[in-house]
mmCIF file of N, CA and C in Angstrom:
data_model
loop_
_atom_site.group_PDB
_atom_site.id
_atom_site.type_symbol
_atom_site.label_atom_id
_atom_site.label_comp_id
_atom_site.label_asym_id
_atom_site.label_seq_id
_atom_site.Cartn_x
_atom_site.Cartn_y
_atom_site.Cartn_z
ATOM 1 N N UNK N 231 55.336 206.258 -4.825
ATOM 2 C CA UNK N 231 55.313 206.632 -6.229
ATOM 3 C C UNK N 231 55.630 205.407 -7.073
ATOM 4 N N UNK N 232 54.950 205.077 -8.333
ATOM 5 C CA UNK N 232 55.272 204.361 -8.493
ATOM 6 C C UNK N 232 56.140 204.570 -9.937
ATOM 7 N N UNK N 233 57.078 203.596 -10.456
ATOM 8 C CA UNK N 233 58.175 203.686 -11.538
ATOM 9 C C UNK N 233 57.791 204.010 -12.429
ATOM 10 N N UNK N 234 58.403 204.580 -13.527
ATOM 11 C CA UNK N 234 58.394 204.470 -15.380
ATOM 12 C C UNK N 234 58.344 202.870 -15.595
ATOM 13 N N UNK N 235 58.858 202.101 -15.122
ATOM 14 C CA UNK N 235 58.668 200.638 -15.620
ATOM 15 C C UNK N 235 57.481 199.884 -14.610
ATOM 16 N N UNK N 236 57.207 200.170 -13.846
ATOM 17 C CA UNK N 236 55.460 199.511 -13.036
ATOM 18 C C UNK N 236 54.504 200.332 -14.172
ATOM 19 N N UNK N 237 54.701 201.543 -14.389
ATOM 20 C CA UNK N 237 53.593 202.029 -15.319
ATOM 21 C C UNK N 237 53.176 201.614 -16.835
ATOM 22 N N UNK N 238 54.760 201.429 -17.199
ATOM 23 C CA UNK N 238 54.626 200.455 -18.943
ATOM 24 C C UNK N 238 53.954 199.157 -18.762
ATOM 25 N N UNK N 239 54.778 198.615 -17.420
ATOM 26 C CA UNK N 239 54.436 197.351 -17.273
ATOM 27 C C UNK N 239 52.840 197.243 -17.176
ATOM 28 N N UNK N 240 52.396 198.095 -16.456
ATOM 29 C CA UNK N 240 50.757 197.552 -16.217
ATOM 30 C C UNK N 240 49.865 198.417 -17.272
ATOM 31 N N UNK N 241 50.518 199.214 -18.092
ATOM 32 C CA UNK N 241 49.935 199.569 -19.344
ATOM 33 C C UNK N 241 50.301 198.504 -20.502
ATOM 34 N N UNK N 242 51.341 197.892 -20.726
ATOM 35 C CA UNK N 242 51.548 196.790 -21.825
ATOM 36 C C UNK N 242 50.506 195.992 -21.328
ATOM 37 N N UNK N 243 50.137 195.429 -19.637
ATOM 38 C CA UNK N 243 49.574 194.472 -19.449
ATOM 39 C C UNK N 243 47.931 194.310 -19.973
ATOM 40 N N UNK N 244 47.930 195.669 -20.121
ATOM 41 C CA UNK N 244 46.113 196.245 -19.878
ATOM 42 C C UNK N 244 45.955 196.399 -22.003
ATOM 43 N N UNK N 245 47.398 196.598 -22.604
ATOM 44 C CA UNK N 245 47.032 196.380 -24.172
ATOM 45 C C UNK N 245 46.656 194.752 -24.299
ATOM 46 N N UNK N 246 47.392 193.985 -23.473
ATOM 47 C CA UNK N 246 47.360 193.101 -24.138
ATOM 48 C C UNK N 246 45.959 192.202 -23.508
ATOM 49 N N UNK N 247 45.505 192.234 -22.540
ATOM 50 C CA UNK N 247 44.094 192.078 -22.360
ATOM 51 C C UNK N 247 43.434 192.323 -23.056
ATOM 52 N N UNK N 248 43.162 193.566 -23.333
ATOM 53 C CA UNK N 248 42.005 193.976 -23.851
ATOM 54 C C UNK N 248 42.346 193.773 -26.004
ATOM 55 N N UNK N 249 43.711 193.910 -25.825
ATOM 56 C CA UNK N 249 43.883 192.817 -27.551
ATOM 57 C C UNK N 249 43.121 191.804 -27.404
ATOM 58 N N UNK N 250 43.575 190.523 -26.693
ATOM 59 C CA UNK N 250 42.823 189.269 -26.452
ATOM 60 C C UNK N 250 41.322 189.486 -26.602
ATOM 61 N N UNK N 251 40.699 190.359 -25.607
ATOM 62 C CA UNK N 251 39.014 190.501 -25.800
ATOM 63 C C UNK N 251 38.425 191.245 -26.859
ATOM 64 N N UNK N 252 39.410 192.255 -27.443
ATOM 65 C CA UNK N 252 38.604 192.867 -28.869
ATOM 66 C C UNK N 252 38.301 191.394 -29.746
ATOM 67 N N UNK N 253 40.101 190.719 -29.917
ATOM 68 C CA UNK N 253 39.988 189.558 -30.903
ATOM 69 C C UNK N 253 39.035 188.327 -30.333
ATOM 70 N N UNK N 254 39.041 187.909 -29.696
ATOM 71 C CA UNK N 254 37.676 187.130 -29.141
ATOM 72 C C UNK N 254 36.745 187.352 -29.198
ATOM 73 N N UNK N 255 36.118 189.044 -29.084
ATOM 74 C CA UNK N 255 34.658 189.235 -29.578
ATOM 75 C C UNK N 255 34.839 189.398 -31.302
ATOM 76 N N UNK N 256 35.639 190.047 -31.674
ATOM 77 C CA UNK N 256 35.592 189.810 -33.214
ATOM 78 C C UNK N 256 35.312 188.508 -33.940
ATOM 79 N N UNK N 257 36.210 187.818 -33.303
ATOM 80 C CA UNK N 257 36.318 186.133 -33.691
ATOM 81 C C UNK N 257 34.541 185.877 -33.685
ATOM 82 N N UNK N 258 33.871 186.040 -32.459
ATOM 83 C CA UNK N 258 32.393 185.667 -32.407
ATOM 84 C C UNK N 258 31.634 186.280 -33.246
ATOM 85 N N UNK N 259 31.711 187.645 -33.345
ATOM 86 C CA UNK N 259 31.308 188.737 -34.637
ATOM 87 C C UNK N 259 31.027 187.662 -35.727
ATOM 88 N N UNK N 260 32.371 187.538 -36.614
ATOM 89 C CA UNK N 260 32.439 187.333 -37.218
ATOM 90 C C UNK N 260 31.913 185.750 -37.907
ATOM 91 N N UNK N 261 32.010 184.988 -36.659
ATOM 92 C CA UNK N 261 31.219 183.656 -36.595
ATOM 93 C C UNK N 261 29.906 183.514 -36.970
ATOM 94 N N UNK N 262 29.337 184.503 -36.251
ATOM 95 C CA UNK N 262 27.858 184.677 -36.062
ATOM 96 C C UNK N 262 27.070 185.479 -37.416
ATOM 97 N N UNK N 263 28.080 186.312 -37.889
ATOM 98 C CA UNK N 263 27.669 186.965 -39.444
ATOM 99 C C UNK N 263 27.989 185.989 -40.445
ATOM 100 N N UNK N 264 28.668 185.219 -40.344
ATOM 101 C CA UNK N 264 29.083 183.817 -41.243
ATOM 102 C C UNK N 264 28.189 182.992 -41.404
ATOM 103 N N UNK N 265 27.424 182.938 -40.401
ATOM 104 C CA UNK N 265 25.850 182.024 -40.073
ATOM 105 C C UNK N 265 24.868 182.529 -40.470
ATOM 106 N N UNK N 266 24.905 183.392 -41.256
ATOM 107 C CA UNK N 266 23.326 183.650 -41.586
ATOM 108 C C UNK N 266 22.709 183.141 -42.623
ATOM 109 N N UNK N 267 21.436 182.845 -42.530
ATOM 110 C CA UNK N 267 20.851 182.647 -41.346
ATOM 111 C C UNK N 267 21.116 181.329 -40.736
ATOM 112 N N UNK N 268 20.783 181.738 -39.294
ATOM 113 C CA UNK N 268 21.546 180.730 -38.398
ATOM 114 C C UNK N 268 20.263 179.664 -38.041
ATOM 115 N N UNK N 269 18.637 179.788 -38.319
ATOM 116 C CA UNK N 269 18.166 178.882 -37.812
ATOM 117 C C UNK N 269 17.168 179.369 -37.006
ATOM 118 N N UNK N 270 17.542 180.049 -36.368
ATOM 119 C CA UNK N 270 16.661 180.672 -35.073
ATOM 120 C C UNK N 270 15.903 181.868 -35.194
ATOM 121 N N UNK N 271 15.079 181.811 -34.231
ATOM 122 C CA UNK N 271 13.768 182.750 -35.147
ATOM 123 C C UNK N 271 13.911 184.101 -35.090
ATOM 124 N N UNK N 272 13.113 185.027 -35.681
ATOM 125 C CA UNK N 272 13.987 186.265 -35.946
ATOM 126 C C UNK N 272 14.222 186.978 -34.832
ATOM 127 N N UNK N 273 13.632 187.045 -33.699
ATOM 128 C CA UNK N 273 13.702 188.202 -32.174
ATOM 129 C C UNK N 273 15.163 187.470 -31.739
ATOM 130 N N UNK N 274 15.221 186.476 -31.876
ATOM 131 C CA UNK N 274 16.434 185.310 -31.277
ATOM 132 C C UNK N 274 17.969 185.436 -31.737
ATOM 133 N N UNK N 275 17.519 185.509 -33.003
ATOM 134 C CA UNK N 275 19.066 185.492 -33.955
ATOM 135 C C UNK N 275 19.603 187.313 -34.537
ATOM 136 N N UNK N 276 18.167 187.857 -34.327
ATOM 137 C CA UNK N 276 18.356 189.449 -34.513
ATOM 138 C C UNK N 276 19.290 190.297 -33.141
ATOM 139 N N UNK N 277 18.672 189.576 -32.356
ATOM 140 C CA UNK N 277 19.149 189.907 -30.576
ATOM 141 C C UNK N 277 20.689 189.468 -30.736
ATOM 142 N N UNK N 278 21.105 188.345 -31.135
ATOM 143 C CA UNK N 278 22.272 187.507 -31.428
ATOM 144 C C UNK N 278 23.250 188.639 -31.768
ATOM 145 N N UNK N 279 23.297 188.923 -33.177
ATOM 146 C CA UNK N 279 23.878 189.425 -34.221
ATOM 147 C C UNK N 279 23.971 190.893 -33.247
ATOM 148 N N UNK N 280 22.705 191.372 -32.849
ATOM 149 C CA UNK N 280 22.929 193.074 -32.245
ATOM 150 C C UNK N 280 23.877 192.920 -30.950
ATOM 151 N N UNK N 281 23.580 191.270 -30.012
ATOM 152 C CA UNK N 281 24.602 191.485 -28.801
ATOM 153 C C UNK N 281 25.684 191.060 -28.757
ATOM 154 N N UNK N 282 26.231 190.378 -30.647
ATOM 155 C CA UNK N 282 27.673 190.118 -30.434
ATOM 156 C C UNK N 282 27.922 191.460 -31.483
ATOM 157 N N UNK N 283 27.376 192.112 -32.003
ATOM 158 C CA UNK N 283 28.220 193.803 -32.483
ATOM 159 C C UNK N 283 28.437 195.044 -31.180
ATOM 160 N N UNK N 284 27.483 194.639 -30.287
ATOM 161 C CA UNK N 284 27.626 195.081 -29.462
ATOM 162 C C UNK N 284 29.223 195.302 -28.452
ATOM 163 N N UNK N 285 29.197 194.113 -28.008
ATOM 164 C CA UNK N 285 30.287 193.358 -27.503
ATOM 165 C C UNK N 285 31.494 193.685 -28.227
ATOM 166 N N UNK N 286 31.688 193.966 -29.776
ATOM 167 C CA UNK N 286 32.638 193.777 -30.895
ATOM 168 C C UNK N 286 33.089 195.060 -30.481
ATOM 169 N N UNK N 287 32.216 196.070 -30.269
ATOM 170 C CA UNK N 287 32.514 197.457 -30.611
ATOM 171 C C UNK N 287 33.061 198.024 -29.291
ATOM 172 N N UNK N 288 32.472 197.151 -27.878
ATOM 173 C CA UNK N 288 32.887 198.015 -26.834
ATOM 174 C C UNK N 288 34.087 197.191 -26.512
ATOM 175 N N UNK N 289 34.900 196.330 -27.402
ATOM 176 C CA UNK N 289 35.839 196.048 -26.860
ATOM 177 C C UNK N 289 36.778 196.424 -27.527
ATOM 178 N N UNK N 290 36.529 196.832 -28.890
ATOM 179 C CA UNK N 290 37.134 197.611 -29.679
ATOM 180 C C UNK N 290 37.399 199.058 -29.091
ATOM 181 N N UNK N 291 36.653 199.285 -28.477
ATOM 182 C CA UNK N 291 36.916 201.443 -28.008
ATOM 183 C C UNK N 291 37.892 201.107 -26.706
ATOM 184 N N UNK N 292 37.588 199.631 -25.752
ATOM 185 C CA UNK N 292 38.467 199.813 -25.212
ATOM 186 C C UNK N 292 39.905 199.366 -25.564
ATOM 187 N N UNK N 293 40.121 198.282 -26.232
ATOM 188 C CA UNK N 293 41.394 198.130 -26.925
ATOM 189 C C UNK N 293 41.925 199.633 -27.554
ATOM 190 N N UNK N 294 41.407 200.344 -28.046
ATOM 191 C CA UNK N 294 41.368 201.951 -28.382
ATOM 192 C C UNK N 294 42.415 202.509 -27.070
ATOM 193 N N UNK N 295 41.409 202.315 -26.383
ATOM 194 C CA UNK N 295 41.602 203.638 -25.480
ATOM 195 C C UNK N 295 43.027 202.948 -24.874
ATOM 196 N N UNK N 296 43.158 201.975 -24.573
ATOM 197 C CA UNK N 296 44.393 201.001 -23.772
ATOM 198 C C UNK N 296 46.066 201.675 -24.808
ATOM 199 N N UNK N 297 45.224 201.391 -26.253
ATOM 200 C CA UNK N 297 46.787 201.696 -27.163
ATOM 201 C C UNK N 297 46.641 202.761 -26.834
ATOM 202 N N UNK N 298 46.104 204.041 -27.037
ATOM 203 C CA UNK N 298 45.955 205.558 -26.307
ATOM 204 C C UNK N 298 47.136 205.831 -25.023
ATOM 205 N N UNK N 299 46.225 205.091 -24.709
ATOM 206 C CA UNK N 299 47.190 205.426 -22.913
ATOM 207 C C UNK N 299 48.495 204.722 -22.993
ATOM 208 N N UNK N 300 48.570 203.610 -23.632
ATOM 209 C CA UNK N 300 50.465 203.370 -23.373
ATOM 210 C C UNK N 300 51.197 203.948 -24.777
ATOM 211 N N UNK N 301 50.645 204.708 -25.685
ATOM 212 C CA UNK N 301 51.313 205.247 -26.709
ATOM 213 C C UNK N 301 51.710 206.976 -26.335
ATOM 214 N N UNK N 302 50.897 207.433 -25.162
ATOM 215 C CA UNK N 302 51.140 208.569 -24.686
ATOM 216 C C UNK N 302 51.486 208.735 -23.672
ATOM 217 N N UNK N 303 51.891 207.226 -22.785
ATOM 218 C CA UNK N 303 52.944 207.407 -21.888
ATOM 219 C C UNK N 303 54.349 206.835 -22.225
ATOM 220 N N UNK N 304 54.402 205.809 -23.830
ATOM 221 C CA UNK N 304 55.579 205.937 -23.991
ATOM 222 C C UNK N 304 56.181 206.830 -24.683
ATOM 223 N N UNK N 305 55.346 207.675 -25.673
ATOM 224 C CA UNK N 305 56.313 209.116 -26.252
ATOM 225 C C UNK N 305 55.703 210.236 -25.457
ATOM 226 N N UNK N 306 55.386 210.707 -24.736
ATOM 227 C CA UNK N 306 55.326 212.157 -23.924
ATOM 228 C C UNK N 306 55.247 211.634 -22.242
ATOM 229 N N UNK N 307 55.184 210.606 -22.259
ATOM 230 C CA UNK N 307 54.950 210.432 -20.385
ATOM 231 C C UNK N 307 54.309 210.642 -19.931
ATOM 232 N N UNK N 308 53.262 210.411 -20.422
ATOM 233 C CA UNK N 308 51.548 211.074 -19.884
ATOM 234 C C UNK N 308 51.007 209.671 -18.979
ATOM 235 N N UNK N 309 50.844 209.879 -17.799
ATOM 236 C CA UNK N 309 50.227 208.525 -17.233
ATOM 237 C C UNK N 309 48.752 209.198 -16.927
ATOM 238 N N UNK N 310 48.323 207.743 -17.447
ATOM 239 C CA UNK N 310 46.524 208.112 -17.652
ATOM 240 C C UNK N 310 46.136 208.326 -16.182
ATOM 241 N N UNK N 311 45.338 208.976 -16.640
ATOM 242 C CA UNK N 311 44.250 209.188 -15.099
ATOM 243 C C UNK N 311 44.156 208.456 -13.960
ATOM 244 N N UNK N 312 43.657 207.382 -14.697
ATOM 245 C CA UNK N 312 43.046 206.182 -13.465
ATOM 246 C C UNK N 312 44.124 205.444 -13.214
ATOM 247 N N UNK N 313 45.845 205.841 -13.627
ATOM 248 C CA UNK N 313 47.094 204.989 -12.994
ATOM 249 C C UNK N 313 47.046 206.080 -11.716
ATOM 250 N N UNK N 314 47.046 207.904 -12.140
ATOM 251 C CA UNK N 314 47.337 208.600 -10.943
ATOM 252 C C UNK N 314 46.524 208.692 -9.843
ATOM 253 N N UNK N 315 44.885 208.082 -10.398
ATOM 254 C CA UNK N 315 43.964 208.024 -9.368
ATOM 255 C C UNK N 315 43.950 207.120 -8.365
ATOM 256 N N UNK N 316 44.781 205.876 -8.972
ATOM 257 C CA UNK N 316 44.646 204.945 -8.353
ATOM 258 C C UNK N 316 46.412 204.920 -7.106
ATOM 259 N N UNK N 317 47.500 205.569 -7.783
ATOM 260 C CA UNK N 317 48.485 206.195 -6.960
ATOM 261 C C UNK N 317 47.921 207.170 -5.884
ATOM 262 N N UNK N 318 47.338 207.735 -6.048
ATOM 263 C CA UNK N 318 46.889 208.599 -5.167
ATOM 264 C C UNK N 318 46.037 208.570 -3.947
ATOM 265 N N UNK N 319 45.162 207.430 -4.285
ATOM 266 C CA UNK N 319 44.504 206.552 -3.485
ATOM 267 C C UNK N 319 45.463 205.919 -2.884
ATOM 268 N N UNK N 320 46.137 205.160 -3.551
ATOM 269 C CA UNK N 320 46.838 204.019 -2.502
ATOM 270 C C UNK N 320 48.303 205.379 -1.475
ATOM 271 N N UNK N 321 48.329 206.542 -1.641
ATOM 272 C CA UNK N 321 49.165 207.080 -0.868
ATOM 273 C C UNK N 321 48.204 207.794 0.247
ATOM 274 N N UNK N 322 46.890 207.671 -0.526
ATOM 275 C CA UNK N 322 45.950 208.595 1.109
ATOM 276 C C UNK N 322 45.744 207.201 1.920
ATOM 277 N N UNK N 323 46.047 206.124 1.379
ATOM 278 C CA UNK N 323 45.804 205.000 2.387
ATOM 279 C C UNK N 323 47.182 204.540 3.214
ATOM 280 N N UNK N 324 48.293 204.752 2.610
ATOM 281 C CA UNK N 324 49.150 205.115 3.322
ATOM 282 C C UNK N 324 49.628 206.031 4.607
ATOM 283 N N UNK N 325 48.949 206.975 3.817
ATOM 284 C CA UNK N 325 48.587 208.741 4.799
ATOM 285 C C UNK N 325 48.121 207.808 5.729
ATOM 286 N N UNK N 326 47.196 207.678 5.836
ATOM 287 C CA UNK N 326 45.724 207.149 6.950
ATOM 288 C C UNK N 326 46.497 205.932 7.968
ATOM 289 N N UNK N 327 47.224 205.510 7.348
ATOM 290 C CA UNK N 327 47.361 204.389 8.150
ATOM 291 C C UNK N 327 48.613 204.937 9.412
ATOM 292 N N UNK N 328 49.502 205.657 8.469
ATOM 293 C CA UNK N 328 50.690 206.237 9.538
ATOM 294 C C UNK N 328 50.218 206.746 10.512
ATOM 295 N N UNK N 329 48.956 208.015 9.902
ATOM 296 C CA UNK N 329 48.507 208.621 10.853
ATOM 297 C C UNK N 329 48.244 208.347 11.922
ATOM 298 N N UNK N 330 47.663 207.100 12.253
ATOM 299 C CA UNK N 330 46.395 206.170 13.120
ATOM 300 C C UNK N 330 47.711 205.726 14.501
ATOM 301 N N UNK N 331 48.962 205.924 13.619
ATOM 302 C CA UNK N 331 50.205 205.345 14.863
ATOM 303 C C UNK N 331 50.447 206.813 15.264
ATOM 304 N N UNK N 332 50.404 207.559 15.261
ATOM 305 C CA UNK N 332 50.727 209.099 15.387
ATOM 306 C C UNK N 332 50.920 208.854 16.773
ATOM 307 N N UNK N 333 52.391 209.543 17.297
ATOM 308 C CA UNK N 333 52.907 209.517 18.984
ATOM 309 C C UNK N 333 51.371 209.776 20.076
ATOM 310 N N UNK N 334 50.113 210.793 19.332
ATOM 311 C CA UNK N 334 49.768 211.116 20.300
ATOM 312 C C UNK N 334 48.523 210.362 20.223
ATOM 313 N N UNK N 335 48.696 209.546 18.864
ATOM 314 C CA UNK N 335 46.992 208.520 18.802
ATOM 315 C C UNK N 335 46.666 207.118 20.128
ATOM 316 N N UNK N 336 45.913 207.315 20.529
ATOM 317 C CA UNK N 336 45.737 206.769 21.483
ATOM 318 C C UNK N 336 45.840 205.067 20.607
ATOM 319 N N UNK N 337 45.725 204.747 19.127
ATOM 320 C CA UNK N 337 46.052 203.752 18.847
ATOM 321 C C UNK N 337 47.245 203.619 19.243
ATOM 322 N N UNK N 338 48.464 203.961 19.370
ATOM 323 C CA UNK N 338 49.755 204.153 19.383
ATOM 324 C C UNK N 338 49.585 203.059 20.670
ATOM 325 N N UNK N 339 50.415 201.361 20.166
ATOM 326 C CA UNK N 339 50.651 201.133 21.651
ATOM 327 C C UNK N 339 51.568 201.117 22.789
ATOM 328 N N UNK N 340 52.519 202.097 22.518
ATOM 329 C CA UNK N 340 53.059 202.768 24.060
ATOM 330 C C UNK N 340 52.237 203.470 24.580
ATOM 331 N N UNK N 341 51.254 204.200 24.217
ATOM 332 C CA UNK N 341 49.445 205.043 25.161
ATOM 333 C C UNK N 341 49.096 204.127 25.512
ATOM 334 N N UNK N 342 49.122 202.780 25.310
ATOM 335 C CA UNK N 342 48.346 201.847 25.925
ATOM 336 C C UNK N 342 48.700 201.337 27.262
ATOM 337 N N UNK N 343 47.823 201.479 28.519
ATOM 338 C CA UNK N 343 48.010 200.898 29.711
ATOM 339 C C UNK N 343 47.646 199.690 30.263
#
């Protein structure tokens, strides 16, 4: 199982990533709308402008979703999904592995002759 403080911890870690990449694609956003026109011909600089709003926005929903998940596990204790999916996984791999020594698994090496 893992702690109240492994879970803040790797939820603060996952705001502050994805802070860094909203503001880095914004930063380019905003570069690239500053430039107009930039020079380049219209399929070129149209493509530009659509694949850095692009970029702007999906890093924006995830910076979103990141404050989401550590604002509702620090006032109600809600740990997101993919922390319990990923706990849960790593305890069936646990499961699996004990199992495999099990007294009567022929892995077990006291069965071994």
């Amino acid at each position: 199982m893992v702690s109240r403080e492994e879970v803040e911890r790797i939820l603060r870690q996952d705001v502050e990533r994805k802070k860094a990449a909203y503001q880095s694609a914004r930063l380019y956003f905003d570069s690239i709308s500053h430039n107009i026109p930039s020079g380049l011909p219209s399929p070129d600089g149209t493509e530009r402008i659509r694949n850095a709003g692009k970029d702007y926005r999906f890093s924006m929903r995830e910076y979103d979703v990141a404050l989401h998940d550590f604002n509702s596990f620090l006032c109600w204790g809600i740990i997101p999904e993919h922390l319990r999916q990923a706990d849960l996984q790593h305890k069936r791999e646990d499961a699996t592995s004990l199992g495999s020594l099990d007294d009567k698994s022929p892995e077990n090496p006291a069965l071994r002759q």
